[in-house]
Amino acid sequence: MTAPDVVRQRTAAATTASAPSGGPAPAADRRRAPRSAEAVQTTASLLALLVLAVVFSVLSPQFRTLSNVVSIVDAAALLAIVTVGITFVLVLGAIDLSVEGLIGACSMTVALLVANSRTGLDLGLVGVLATVLLGAAFGLVSGLVATRLRIPTFMTTLGVNAVGLGVATLLFAGVRPVIEDAGLRAWASQRVLGVTVGSYIALGAVVIGWLVQRYTRVGRYAFAIGGAEDIARLSGIAVERYKVVAFAIAGAFYGLGAVLATAQLGSGVVQAAAGVNFSAIAAAVIGGTLLVGGRGGVLHSMIGVLVLTVLQNGLILTGVSPYAQRAVEGVIVVVAVAAATWPVRHRLGVVK
Amino acid sequence: MSTPARHRRGALAAILVGALFLSACAGGGGQASDDDAVPASTEAADEAAADGGVEEAAAADGTCAPDEITLIGQVRNQTNPYEAAWLEGGDAFAESVGLEQQKLTYDGDSQRQQEQIRQALAGGDLECTVLNVLPNGDADTAPIVVAADQAGAWLVTQWNKPAELDPADYERWVAHITYDGVESGYLIAQAMIEAMGGSGGIVALQGVLDAVAAQDRFAGLQRALEENPDVTLLDDQTANFDRAQALDVTRTLLTAHGDEIKGIWAANDDMALGALQALEAAGRDDVAVVGIDAVPEAIQAIQEGRMTATVSSDGPWQGGVGLAMGYCAATGELDLASVEHRAFFAEQFLIDESNAADFADPQLDLAEFECGNVFDRATGPVSP
C-alpha cells in the first residue's frame, strides 16, 4: 500500500476530526491512538476559545454585542489568510519566517500596480493576481533554496524575509503609494451583511486552503512528509518537489494577505504585517498544527486564529491596562498552547 | 544516493548561499549603500582608535577647505517617509556646497549603528568629517559622541540623548537638536479639541510605551485635557507607532465606545492614518484625528479634510541643518564658543487645513543653512 492510499483511507475513516488528520501511521494497530488523541486536542483548542469567549462576555457587556462579533471577524481576516499559508509549511515540519518581508514586498507591489498616487498604472484585478503570483514566486525561492541546497528552512526563510524587506524598501523609495483603486478600497470599506468584503475573501481563502489540503496530492503528501519524511521518501514520494510546491502555495496566500492588508491600510506599507509572523505560528500551534509536522491542518489553525483575535479584542474591551496587555497576552498564549498540545505531549518526543 | 563527495559539494554550496543570505540580511534593509560610503578596513579602525588623540590636534581650530569635507548622514532606515525626507534634506545641503552626502542606514539596530560609526571614523583626515546622526536610543549617543570626539570628527546628534550628556563638554560635538514632545502632544490636542467644539469623548493611541518621545507626547495630551474638563479620555491604548496595529486597536475601540468617540489623538501620523482607515471602514467621518510627524500622506489627508492636524519637525531641515552646522564648524565659519545652548529644542509647526498646502510641497530654504542662521530655529535649551 502506498502512502497516499493510507492517507485517503484514513481521511475517509476519520469521522471525529473535521480536517484531515495526521500522517500515515506506520502500523495498523497504532492507527486508533493518534486519531483519538487528535480529537481530544481539537476539543481542547475549541474549549480554550470557548473559555475566553465566556470570560470576556462576563467581564464586558460590549464583548457580547453583534457589532463586536463583526469587528472580530474583520480583525481576524488578515491573520486567517496568512495562517492558512503558514499551515502548509508547518505541516511539513518546516518553519516559515519570511511572512513579514514577503508581505512588505507584495504590499508595495500591489499598491504600485493598481490605481495609485505614484505610478500611472491601473491594472486592477490583474495587479492583484500578479501580486499573489509574486508571493508564490518568493515561496518558490524559499522552497528551492531549502531543498536543493539543503539549508534549514529556518535560515532560508529568514534570508527571503530580508530580501523581501529590501525589495519593499526599494519600491517604497521614500513616498508611500496611496491606493486610489475603488475596487481594492472596497475590500476594507464595502460591507455585505455587516461584514467587510475582505472577510469574505479571507473565508474564501480558508475554504480553498482546506480543499487543497484535503483533496490534492500536494496537500495530502505534506502530512505524510511531515509525519515521517524518510518513510514518505521510501514510499516513492518526490519529497523535495512537494515541499517546494507547499512553500509556493504558502507564498501565494501571503501575497493575498498582503493585498488585504494594503486595502485595509489604504496604501502600500513596508511594515504592513509587523508581528503577523509570530501570531500566525502561534495561532497554528494553538489550533493543533504542531511544529513537529504531520499534524493539524487549515481548519485546526483557524481555531487558533480566533483564539488570538478574541484575546486581543477582549483585552482591550475589558480595560486591561495597555502596559500589562502584552504580558497578559503572552501568558495566555503559552497556557493555550500548553492546553492544546497536552493530549499529545507524549508523542512529541524531544523538545528543542 | 549521495556519495561523500556530493555531500562535500552540497555543504560548500550551502555555505556560499548562507554567506549570500547573510550579506542580504546585512544590506537588504536600506537602499543607502554602506559599502561605497566607508572604504576603510577594520584594521584601520583599530589604528584610528589607538592614535585618535594625535589626529585631533591636527586641525582642532577648524580650518578645512570646503572641498576637503566629508558629509555623512545616518538614520535608522528609509522605509518611512520621515527619515527618507531627512536624507533628501541632507542631499540638498550637500549639493548646495558642491559636495555629496554619504548615507548610512542601520535598520534600528544599535550594534550596527555603532559598527557603522566605527568604520566611518577609521582612516585619516577625520578633522574634516561631519556626521549628522540619529542615535537609535538614548544609550547609543554616548559611545558615538566619544568616538567622534576622539577621532576629531564634527558631530551633530538629533532626538535621543541622555539628560546628563551635554555638547558643551565636548570640543567636537557641535550640537544636539531635539523637539519638545510635551509641546507637540499639546499642540495637536488643542487642535483636536477645537475641531470637536470643546467637548466630547476622545481616545488616545500611544507610541512605544517605554520611549521618552511617546511619554512626553502623552503628557502634552494630559496637559490639554486638564485645561479642557469637558473633554474626557475614554480609553488609551498603545499601537507602538505602527499603522497596522493602530487599525486593529481603533477598530476595537470603535466597538467599545461607538458614537461617544469624537476625537482620536495619535502619538504619530502613522497611527493616525491607521485610525483613519478604521474610521472609514466603519463609515465614520465625524471624528477629529490628529497625529505628529507631518508625513506626506497625513498632510494630504488634512488638505482633503479627512484629518484635523499634525505637527512637523521638518525632517528635510533636520537632515540639512545637521550637516550645515558641522560644515560651518569645520570651515571655521561658526565659532562654537559663541553658541549659548548647543543642546536645544527646535521650532515645530502645527499643520491644519489653513496651512497644509504650504507643507504639501515643502521648499527647503537654503538661507537657513548659512552659517549665521543654523541656530535660528532654537526655541530654548534642553533642560537637564
XYZ file of C-alpha atoms in Angstrom, chain B:
384
model
C 22.116 8.022 -3.015
C 24.679 10.666 -2.192
C 28.361 9.956 -2.214
C 30.635 11.674 0.318
C 31.955 13.899 -2.487
C 28.472 15.096 -3.271
C 27.938 15.800 0.380
C 31.001 17.979 0.420
C 29.872 19.869 -2.669
C 26.483 20.339 -1.136
C 27.975 21.670 2.069
C 30.163 24.088 0.104
C 27.174 25.349 -1.835
C 25.248 25.677 1.409
C 27.980 27.797 2.944
C 28.177 30.016 -0.127
C 24.450 30.617 -0.211
C 24.408 31.094 3.540
C 27.016 33.813 3.161
C 24.950 35.349 0.378
C 21.902 35.495 2.597
C 23.848 36.887 5.491
C 25.053 39.715 3.300
C 21.478 40.131 2.107
C 20.432 40.427 5.739
C 23.128 42.988 6.267
C 22.442 45.108 3.217
C 18.808 44.438 2.377
C 17.157 46.864 4.760
C 18.180 50.200 3.374
C 18.944 51.275 -0.127
C 21.715 53.537 1.007
C 24.815 51.555 0.316
C 27.155 51.162 3.237
C 29.938 49.732 1.109
C 30.790 52.681 -1.078
C 30.305 55.084 1.792
C 33.051 53.706 4.003
C 36.101 52.321 2.255
C 38.107 51.837 5.443
C 39.175 48.435 6.699
C 38.782 47.096 10.198
C 42.485 47.255 10.970
C 42.409 50.913 10.105
C 39.571 51.320 12.555
C 41.672 49.876 15.347
C 44.589 52.102 14.439
C 42.431 55.181 14.417
C 41.050 54.312 17.801
C 44.597 53.921 19.096
C 46.053 57.203 17.869
C 42.900 59.246 17.512
C 44.214 61.694 20.047
C 47.132 62.677 17.850
C 44.940 63.447 14.876
C 42.672 65.563 16.993
C 45.441 68.061 17.467
C 45.976 68.439 13.721
C 43.107 70.763 12.850
C 41.407 71.458 16.126
C 40.903 75.089 15.183
C 38.702 74.005 12.257
C 40.193 75.296 9.047
C 39.116 72.742 6.492
C 38.842 73.793 2.882
C 35.262 73.193 1.720
C 36.256 70.510 -0.780
C 38.141 68.518 1.894
C 34.970 67.981 3.889
C 33.180 64.648 4.042
C 29.468 64.780 4.866
C 27.807 61.727 6.423
C 24.124 61.402 7.317
C 22.975 58.408 9.385
C 19.359 57.433 10.107
C 17.561 54.218 11.043
C 16.117 53.266 7.672
C 14.442 54.607 4.599
C 11.226 52.650 4.999
C 9.389 55.624 6.462
C 8.757 58.926 4.693
C 10.181 60.984 7.543
C 13.688 59.585 7.514
C 13.704 59.385 3.726
C 12.894 63.128 3.652
C 15.627 63.726 6.237
C 18.254 62.231 3.930
C 16.887 64.238 0.991
C 17.384 67.419 3.011
C 20.985 66.348 3.637
C 21.452 65.793 -0.094
C 20.071 69.252 -0.829
C 22.531 70.907 1.542
C 25.463 68.842 0.267
C 24.630 69.809 -3.303
C 24.440 73.477 -2.354
C 28.070 73.395 -1.213
C 29.217 71.201 -4.095
C 29.624 68.034 -2.037
C 27.877 64.717 -1.750
C 26.242 63.234 1.347
C 27.188 59.697 2.282
C 24.045 57.994 3.550
C 24.109 55.301 6.213
C 21.130 53.313 7.472
C 21.222 50.844 10.336
C 17.687 49.406 10.469
C 17.066 50.377 14.064
C 19.907 48.075 15.155
C 22.111 49.723 17.799
C 25.003 47.310 17.230
C 25.009 48.058 13.553
C 24.889 51.783 14.145
C 27.993 51.603 16.359
C 29.777 49.446 13.797
C 28.997 51.929 11.009
C 30.267 54.803 13.158
C 33.477 52.868 13.908
C 34.042 52.281 10.197
C 33.211 55.856 9.273
C 35.733 57.081 11.833
C 38.515 54.823 10.594
C 41.342 56.231 8.497
C 42.815 59.736 8.298
C 41.603 63.284 7.669
C 38.783 62.919 10.142
C 39.070 66.507 11.315
C 37.172 67.397 8.125
C 34.462 64.741 8.546
C 30.948 65.840 9.514
C 28.406 63.418 10.962
C 24.684 64.140 11.278
C 23.389 61.246 13.329
C 20.041 59.985 14.576
C 21.055 57.756 17.525
C 18.879 54.680 17.866
C 18.179 55.324 21.535
C 19.433 57.421 24.436
C 22.018 54.828 25.390
C 23.586 54.843 21.929
C 24.507 58.513 21.987
C 27.419 58.438 24.474
C 29.665 55.995 22.557
C 29.043 57.895 19.316
C 29.954 61.197 20.949
C 33.137 59.800 22.491
C 34.207 58.100 19.255
C 33.661 61.246 17.179
C 35.380 63.468 19.713
C 38.445 61.229 19.921
C 38.675 60.901 16.160
C 38.249 64.648 15.792
C 35.179 64.437 13.576
C 32.401 67.049 13.833
C 29.185 65.575 15.172
C 25.550 66.674 15.324
C 23.076 64.370 17.051
C 19.282 64.571 16.980
C 16.312 63.372 19.039
C 17.961 60.962 21.500
C 20.387 61.909 24.249
C 20.674 61.042 27.943
C 19.981 64.119 30.060
C 23.422 64.265 31.698
C 25.331 64.385 28.414
C 25.994 67.950 27.214
C 27.627 69.036 23.937
C 29.302 71.906 25.817
C 31.617 69.349 27.458
C 32.980 68.157 24.128
C 35.069 70.003 21.615
C 33.753 68.249 18.524
C 30.108 67.669 19.431
C 28.617 70.654 17.638
C 25.010 70.361 18.727
C 22.108 68.207 19.804
C 18.779 69.042 18.180
C 15.541 67.743 19.609
C 11.888 68.669 19.958
C 9.696 69.256 22.954
C 7.385 66.247 22.844
C 5.099 67.701 25.507
C 4.590 70.711 23.271
C 3.834 68.534 20.194
C 1.305 66.442 22.082
C -0.280 69.592 23.473
C -0.483 71.414 20.125
C -2.331 68.633 18.331
C -4.580 68.003 21.348
C -5.666 71.656 21.268
C -6.330 71.461 17.518
C -8.397 68.309 18.043
C -10.401 69.803 20.926
C -11.104 72.919 18.879
C -12.361 70.783 15.967
C -14.618 68.894 18.413
C -16.175 72.124 19.600
C -14.594 71.956 23.036
C -16.307 68.900 24.451
C -16.824 65.156 23.936
C -15.020 61.855 24.324
C -11.641 61.018 22.848
C -9.340 58.020 22.684
C -5.541 58.111 22.609
C -3.195 55.882 20.646
C 0.162 55.879 22.374
C 3.538 55.076 20.891
C 6.056 52.562 22.227
C 5.280 52.884 25.925
C 8.848 52.972 27.212
C 10.035 55.549 24.671
C 10.612 59.032 26.074
C 9.084 60.670 22.988
C 5.869 58.692 23.462
C 5.670 59.570 27.162
C 6.307 63.275 26.563
C 3.681 63.478 23.827
C 1.118 61.788 26.060
C 1.989 64.220 28.866
C 1.158 67.008 26.415
C -2.259 65.472 25.799
C -2.863 65.235 29.530
C -1.962 68.901 29.959
C -4.523 69.826 27.297
C -7.126 67.603 28.978
C -6.593 69.368 32.311
C -7.300 72.676 30.635
C -10.449 71.295 28.973
C -12.526 69.499 31.627
C -15.396 68.939 29.161
C -13.253 66.557 27.148
C -12.991 63.043 28.538
C -10.351 60.465 27.744
C -12.441 57.320 27.153
C -9.523 54.984 26.642
C -5.806 54.989 25.957
C -4.085 52.137 24.186
C -0.710 51.613 22.586
C -0.257 50.827 18.908
C 3.565 51.048 19.050
C 3.780 53.807 16.432
C 2.579 51.196 13.920
C -0.087 51.769 11.299
C -1.415 48.200 11.125
C -1.670 47.919 14.915
C -3.447 51.267 15.083
C -6.002 49.984 12.590
C -6.724 46.920 14.738
C -6.842 48.822 18.019
C -9.091 51.563 16.642
C -11.473 49.002 15.194
C -11.892 47.528 18.670
C -12.155 50.926 20.377
C -14.919 51.910 17.963
C -16.873 48.868 19.088
C -16.206 49.633 22.718
C -17.160 53.311 22.702
C -19.089 53.784 19.461
C -20.528 57.233 18.880
C -19.035 58.610 22.086
C -15.724 58.955 20.265
C -15.425 62.449 18.828
C -11.665 62.658 18.603
C -8.649 60.374 18.178
C -5.270 61.568 19.419
C -2.359 59.567 17.997
C 1.287 59.924 19.044
C 2.394 59.799 15.408
C 0.897 60.158 11.939
C 1.264 56.519 11.005
C -1.096 55.554 13.812
C -3.397 58.461 12.953
C -3.593 57.187 9.363
C -4.302 53.651 10.583
C -7.083 55.037 12.792
C -8.421 56.986 9.820
C -8.685 53.756 7.811
C -10.592 52.077 10.637
C -12.960 55.056 10.821
C -13.560 54.998 7.085
C -14.210 51.246 7.155
C -16.757 51.873 9.919
C -18.372 54.673 7.919
C -17.481 57.386 10.444
C -16.421 60.798 9.166
C -17.298 62.900 12.221
C -14.168 62.175 14.248
C -11.275 64.623 14.594
C -7.999 62.721 14.063
C -4.611 64.213 14.914
C -1.032 62.932 14.713
C 2.601 64.030 14.818
C 5.431 63.964 12.177
C 3.731 65.531 9.156
C 4.264 62.637 6.754
C 3.093 63.488 3.201
C 0.051 61.208 3.400
C -1.145 62.932 6.570
C -0.722 66.363 5.018
C -2.759 65.186 2.045
C -5.465 63.860 4.371
C -5.542 67.237 6.126
C -5.868 69.037 2.795
C -8.788 66.766 1.915
C -10.417 67.496 5.260
C -10.261 63.880 6.452
C -7.712 64.555 9.185
C -7.533 67.519 11.538
C -3.926 68.332 12.342
C -0.336 67.177 12.648
C 2.939 68.646 13.844
C 6.033 68.970 11.707
C 9.610 68.827 12.964
C 10.645 69.468 9.360
C 12.683 66.358 8.517
C 14.420 67.860 5.458
C 15.603 70.782 7.604
C 16.933 68.332 10.237
C 18.827 66.402 7.590
C 20.293 69.564 6.102
C 20.983 71.683 9.158
C 22.894 68.950 10.987
C 25.373 68.761 8.140
C 25.405 72.555 7.780
C 26.326 73.059 11.453
C 29.199 70.601 11.162
C 30.297 72.089 7.842
C 30.393 75.596 9.307
C 32.333 74.396 12.354
C 34.819 72.546 10.135
C 35.461 75.535 7.887
C 35.788 77.778 10.906
C 32.848 79.988 9.867
C 30.994 79.031 13.029
C 32.590 79.651 16.407
C 31.083 77.115 18.773
C 32.100 79.181 21.790
C 29.651 81.864 20.651
C 26.655 79.498 20.757
C 24.863 79.657 24.076
C 22.833 76.447 24.032
C 24.142 73.673 21.857
C 21.560 71.167 23.110
C 18.280 72.805 22.166
C 14.635 72.351 21.306
C 13.935 73.303 17.690
C 10.821 75.034 16.451
C 7.931 72.802 15.358
C 4.951 73.706 13.235
C 1.275 72.847 13.661
C -0.240 71.924 10.311
C -4.001 72.174 9.880
C -6.332 72.844 6.982
C -5.306 76.509 6.827
C -1.638 75.902 6.043
C -1.486 72.291 4.809
C -0.979 73.425 1.214
C 2.270 75.190 2.193
C 3.652 71.994 3.678
C 2.415 69.685 0.907
C 5.325 70.702 -1.273
C 7.997 71.798 1.208
C 10.656 74.080 -0.213
C 13.949 73.980 1.609
C 15.153 77.485 2.276
C 18.898 77.192 1.761
C 19.383 80.507 3.561
C 18.613 78.625 6.781
C 21.748 76.563 6.193
C 24.035 79.615 6.062
C 26.464 79.636 8.935
C 24.924 82.622 10.675
C 21.436 81.061 10.632
C 21.879 77.424 11.584
C 20.823 78.010 15.188
C 17.876 80.265 14.309
C 15.209 77.661 14.973
C 16.240 77.085 18.598
C 13.325 77.781 20.945
C 15.113 77.006 24.167
C 17.713 74.841 25.871
C 17.076 71.192 26.638
C 16.690 71.248 30.406
C 18.922 68.642 32.017
